[in-house]
Amino acid sequence: MMSARRPRPAAFLDRDGTLNVDVDYAHRPDQITWLPGAVAALRRLNAAGWWVFVVTNQSGVARGMFDEATVRALHAWMAADLARQGARVDAFYYCPHHATQGVGRYRLACDCRKPAPGLLLRAMADFPVDAGRSFMLGDRPRDVQAGAAAGVTGVLYEGGNVDALVARLLAERGG
């Protein structure tokens, strides 16, 4: 989706362990429990005029546990659930690959599996992003590394209220 609008900052957010409780290979709505402050953080980012992107490794596809249609269906459900709560994600990006644990065409060393920056770079190609003010928030060092590799600040989420952390990050970036 291309936009002619002026660049604006983006929050690149990991999914499992950052927005929702990580239950290992979540792929059904009944496996999603939003972390404390996650929905409020998304509303805060929306109100501030920031792009909001979910960037997530989904090696369950590569491992044959579920297919890409299942990932897309879960993301559609998440978007609808968030909309009911007054929050929006502008786009979901996922990597279905794994270099060593994959089956078939999904067993691949790719440029989209974090810590590689491919998912973030794809979002920046699809939307006008002000990378200098943007951040990547995730619960693993690979998330921080992906942000740095894409030219945005990487921030490690170490638990607690997601909204409180996002509020601080916005204040630091004048947003």
mmCIF file of C-alpha atoms in Angstrom:
data_model
loop_
_atom_site.group_PDB
_atom_site.id
_atom_site.type_symbol
_atom_site.label_atom_id
_atom_site.label_comp_id
_atom_site.label_asym_id
_atom_site.label_seq_id
_atom_site.Cartn_x
_atom_site.Cartn_y
_atom_site.Cartn_z
ATOM 1 C CA MET A 1 0.000 0.000 0.000
ATOM 2 C CA MET A 2 1.686 3.215 -1.138
ATOM 3 C CA SER A 3 0.947 6.554 0.437
ATOM 4 C CA ALA A 4 1.677 10.013 -0.936
ATOM 5 C CA ARG A 5 1.538 11.462 2.572
ATOM 6 C CA ARG A 6 4.494 13.025 4.318
ATOM 7 C CA PRO A 7 6.805 10.631 6.162
ATOM 8 C CA ARG A 8 5.913 10.057 9.781
ATOM 9 C CA PRO A 9 7.527 8.006 12.528
ATOM 10 C CA ALA A 10 6.704 4.350 12.952
ATOM 11 C CA ALA A 11 6.516 1.921 15.835
ATOM 12 C CA PHE A 12 7.676 -1.488 14.670
ATOM 13 C CA LEU A 13 6.376 -3.980 17.229
ATOM 14 C CA ASP A 14 7.161 -7.618 17.728
ATOM 15 C CA ARG A 15 4.030 -9.681 18.285
ATOM 16 C CA ASP A 16 4.442 -12.624 20.678
ATOM 17 C CA GLY A 17 5.958 -11.538 23.987
ATOM 18 C CA THR A 18 5.588 -7.820 23.213
ATOM 19 C CA LEU A 19 1.907 -7.286 22.392
ATOM 20 C CA ASN A 20 0.465 -10.616 23.499
ATOM 21 C CA VAL A 21 1.510 -13.347 25.897
ATOM 22 C CA ASP A 22 3.984 -15.671 24.166
ATOM 23 C CA VAL A 23 2.487 -19.177 24.204
ATOM 24 C CA ASP A 24 4.878 -20.663 21.611
ATOM 25 C CA TYR A 25 3.562 -20.765 18.058
ATOM 26 C CA ALA A 26 0.272 -18.928 18.656
ATOM 27 C CA HIS A 27 -1.939 -19.346 15.595
ATOM 28 C CA ARG A 28 -5.531 -19.253 16.927
ATOM 29 C CA PRO A 29 -7.520 -16.404 18.509
ATOM 30 C CA ASP A 30 -8.037 -18.402 21.722
ATOM 31 C CA GLN A 31 -4.237 -18.284 22.201
ATOM 32 C CA ILE A 32 -4.102 -14.476 22.239
ATOM 33 C CA THR A 33 -4.058 -12.595 25.528
ATOM 34 C CA TRP A 34 -2.980 -8.955 25.210
ATOM 35 C CA LEU A 35 -0.164 -7.946 27.555
ATOM 36 C CA PRO A 36 -0.910 -5.226 30.128
ATOM 37 C CA GLY A 37 -1.033 -1.857 28.393
ATOM 38 C CA ALA A 38 -0.580 -3.254 24.885
ATOM 39 C CA VAL A 39 -3.916 -2.063 23.503
ATOM 40 C CA ALA A 40 -3.547 1.309 25.246
ATOM 41 C CA ALA A 41 -0.056 1.645 23.728
ATOM 42 C CA LEU A 42 -1.485 1.104 20.253
ATOM 43 C CA ARG A 43 -4.200 3.708 20.899
ATOM 44 C CA ARG A 44 -1.508 6.128 22.117
ATOM 45 C CA LEU A 45 0.558 5.591 18.960
ATOM 46 C CA ASN A 46 -2.549 5.991 16.771
ATOM 47 C CA ALA A 47 -3.478 9.253 18.529
ATOM 48 C CA ALA A 48 0.075 10.553 18.075
ATOM 49 C CA GLY A 49 -0.168 9.956 14.320
ATOM 50 C CA TRP A 50 2.498 7.259 14.184
ATOM 51 C CA TRP A 51 2.494 4.316 11.822
ATOM 52 C CA VAL A 52 2.043 1.042 13.723
ATOM 53 C CA PHE A 53 3.497 -2.129 12.221
ATOM 54 C CA VAL A 54 3.658 -5.627 13.659
ATOM 55 C CA VAL A 55 6.794 -7.452 12.495
ATOM 56 C CA THR A 56 6.931 -11.074 13.584
ATOM 57 C CA ASN A 57 8.872 -14.260 12.945
ATOM 58 C CA GLN A 58 6.420 -17.117 12.398
ATOM 59 C CA SER A 59 8.586 -20.209 12.037
ATOM 60 C CA GLY A 60 5.575 -22.390 12.850
ATOM 61 C CA VAL A 61 4.856 -22.109 9.129
ATOM 62 C CA ALA A 62 8.332 -23.386 8.243
ATOM 63 C CA ARG A 63 7.988 -26.173 10.794
ATOM 64 C CA GLY A 64 4.711 -27.317 9.216
ATOM 65 C CA MET A 65 2.634 -26.516 12.325
ATOM 66 C CA PHE A 66 0.262 -24.159 10.446
ATOM 67 C CA ASP A 67 0.125 -22.416 7.084
ATOM 68 C CA GLU A 68 0.398 -18.815 5.938
ATOM 69 C CA ALA A 69 -3.378 -18.517 5.561
ATOM 70 C CA THR A 70 -3.647 -19.302 9.276
ATOM 71 C CA VAL A 71 -1.170 -16.512 10.114
ATOM 72 C CA ARG A 72 -3.103 -14.042 7.942
ATOM 73 C CA ALA A 73 -6.397 -15.117 9.529
ATOM 74 C CA LEU A 74 -4.992 -14.596 13.029
ATOM 75 C CA HIS A 75 -3.704 -11.158 12.061
ATOM 76 C CA ALA A 76 -7.130 -10.271 10.648
ATOM 77 C CA TRP A 77 -8.725 -11.402 13.911
ATOM 78 C CA MET A 78 -6.178 -9.381 15.918
ATOM 79 C CA ALA A 79 -6.889 -6.284 13.808
ATOM 80 C CA ALA A 80 -10.643 -6.703 14.337
ATOM 81 C CA ASP A 81 -10.237 -7.261 18.083
ATOM 82 C CA LEU A 82 -8.036 -4.182 18.357
ATOM 83 C CA ALA A 83 -10.525 -2.121 16.310
ATOM 84 C CA ARG A 84 -13.276 -3.094 18.771
ATOM 85 C CA GLN A 85 -11.033 -1.612 21.473
ATOM 86 C CA GLY A 86 -10.284 1.567 19.532
ATOM 87 C CA ALA A 87 -6.778 0.630 18.383
ATOM 88 C CA ARG A 88 -5.256 0.081 14.940
ATOM 89 C CA VAL A 89 -2.277 -1.693 13.402
ATOM 90 C CA ASP A 90 -1.496 -0.239 9.979
ATOM 91 C CA ALA A 91 0.052 -3.446 8.644
ATOM 92 C CA PHE A 92 1.237 -6.862 9.768
ATOM 93 C CA TYR A 93 4.456 -8.302 8.330
ATOM 94 C CA TYR A 94 5.625 -11.827 9.084
ATOM 95 C CA CYS A 95 8.463 -14.159 8.163
ATOM 96 C CA PRO A 96 7.388 -17.779 7.557
ATOM 97 C CA HIS A 97 10.957 -19.070 7.078
ATOM 98 C CA HIS A 98 13.547 -20.848 9.166
ATOM 99 C CA ALA A 99 17.072 -21.616 7.982
ATOM 100 C CA THR A 100 17.433 -25.038 9.624
ATOM 101 C CA GLN A 101 14.024 -26.155 10.932
ATOM 102 C CA GLY A 102 11.958 -25.518 7.851
ATOM 103 C CA VAL A 103 10.249 -27.868 5.430
ATOM 104 C CA GLY A 104 10.066 -27.397 1.691
ATOM 105 C CA ARG A 105 10.283 -23.861 0.367
ATOM 106 C CA TYR A 106 10.159 -22.447 3.908
ATOM 107 C CA ARG A 107 13.547 -23.916 4.861
ATOM 108 C CA LEU A 108 15.441 -20.835 3.840
ATOM 109 C CA ALA A 109 17.989 -18.384 5.176
ATOM 110 C CA CYS A 110 16.132 -15.204 4.228
ATOM 111 C CA ASP A 111 16.414 -11.458 4.722
ATOM 112 C CA CYS A 112 13.082 -11.187 6.555
ATOM 113 C CA ARG A 113 13.665 -13.368 9.631
ATOM 114 C CA LYS A 114 14.695 -11.147 12.502
ATOM 115 C CA PRO A 115 17.448 -10.222 13.304
ATOM 116 C CA ALA A 116 17.577 -9.470 9.569
ATOM 117 C CA PRO A 117 15.828 -6.175 8.753
ATOM 118 C CA GLY A 118 13.683 -7.332 5.815
ATOM 119 C CA LEU A 119 10.279 -6.975 7.485
ATOM 120 C CA LEU A 120 11.022 -3.439 8.614
ATOM 121 C CA LEU A 121 12.480 -2.492 5.239
ATOM 122 C CA ARG A 122 9.378 -3.849 3.507
ATOM 123 C CA ALA A 123 7.159 -1.681 5.726
ATOM 124 C CA MET A 124 9.354 1.337 4.963
ATOM 125 C CA ALA A 125 8.992 0.630 1.246
ATOM 126 C CA ASP A 126 5.203 0.380 1.583
ATOM 127 C CA PHE A 127 4.689 3.449 3.803
ATOM 128 C CA PRO A 128 6.445 6.831 4.101
ATOM 129 C CA VAL A 129 8.391 6.338 7.341
ATOM 130 C CA ASP A 130 10.564 8.853 9.191
ATOM 131 C CA ALA A 131 13.178 6.306 10.284
ATOM 132 C CA GLY A 132 15.060 8.810 12.437
ATOM 133 C CA ARG A 133 12.182 9.089 14.917
ATOM 134 C CA SER A 134 10.993 5.480 14.644
ATOM 135 C CA PHE A 135 11.650 2.556 16.960
ATOM 136 C CA MET A 136 11.501 -1.235 16.983
ATOM 137 C CA LEU A 137 10.146 -2.694 20.236
ATOM 138 C CA GLY A 138 10.555 -6.370 20.976
ATOM 139 C CA ASP A 139 11.208 -8.849 23.735
ATOM 140 C CA ARG A 140 14.292 -10.484 22.213
ATOM 141 C CA PRO A 141 17.746 -9.177 21.293
ATOM 142 C CA ARG A 142 17.031 -10.179 17.657
ATOM 143 C CA ASP A 143 14.234 -7.575 17.604
ATOM 144 C CA VAL A 144 16.629 -4.839 18.724
ATOM 145 C CA GLN A 145 19.181 -6.026 16.149
ATOM 146 C CA ALA A 146 16.587 -5.938 13.359
ATOM 147 C CA GLY A 147 15.733 -2.357 14.263
ATOM 148 C CA ALA A 148 19.373 -1.309 14.215
ATOM 149 C CA ALA A 149 19.947 -3.069 10.882
ATOM 150 C CA ALA A 150 16.969 -1.158 9.427
ATOM 151 C CA GLY A 151 18.212 2.179 10.737
ATOM 152 C CA VAL A 152 15.720 2.614 13.579
ATOM 153 C CA THR A 153 16.272 2.572 17.329
ATOM 154 C CA GLY A 154 15.840 -0.884 18.817
ATOM 155 C CA VAL A 155 14.277 -1.119 22.271
ATOM 156 C CA LEU A 156 14.140 -4.263 24.384
ATOM 157 C CA TYR A 157 10.817 -4.864 26.153
ATOM 158 C CA GLU A 158 11.616 -6.543 29.448
ATOM 159 C CA GLY A 159 8.112 -6.819 30.853
ATOM 160 C CA GLY A 160 5.738 -4.480 32.608
ATOM 161 C CA ASN A 161 3.120 -2.172 31.183
ATOM 162 C CA VAL A 162 3.620 -1.755 27.430
ATOM 163 C CA ASP A 163 1.808 1.599 27.397
ATOM 164 C CA ALA A 164 4.104 3.090 30.044
ATOM 165 C CA LEU A 165 7.137 2.157 27.937
ATOM 166 C CA VAL A 166 5.571 3.475 24.728
ATOM 167 C CA ALA A 167 4.636 6.742 26.474
ATOM 168 C CA ARG A 168 8.295 7.200 27.466
ATOM 169 C CA LEU A 169 9.523 6.358 23.965
ATOM 170 C CA LEU A 170 7.108 8.874 22.409
ATOM 171 C CA ALA A 171 8.171 11.583 24.862
ATOM 172 C CA GLU A 172 11.831 10.962 24.003
ATOM 173 C CA ARG A 173 11.035 11.364 20.301
ATOM 174 C CA GLY A 174 8.841 14.428 20.566
ATOM 175 C CA GLY A 175 5.778 12.487 19.648
#
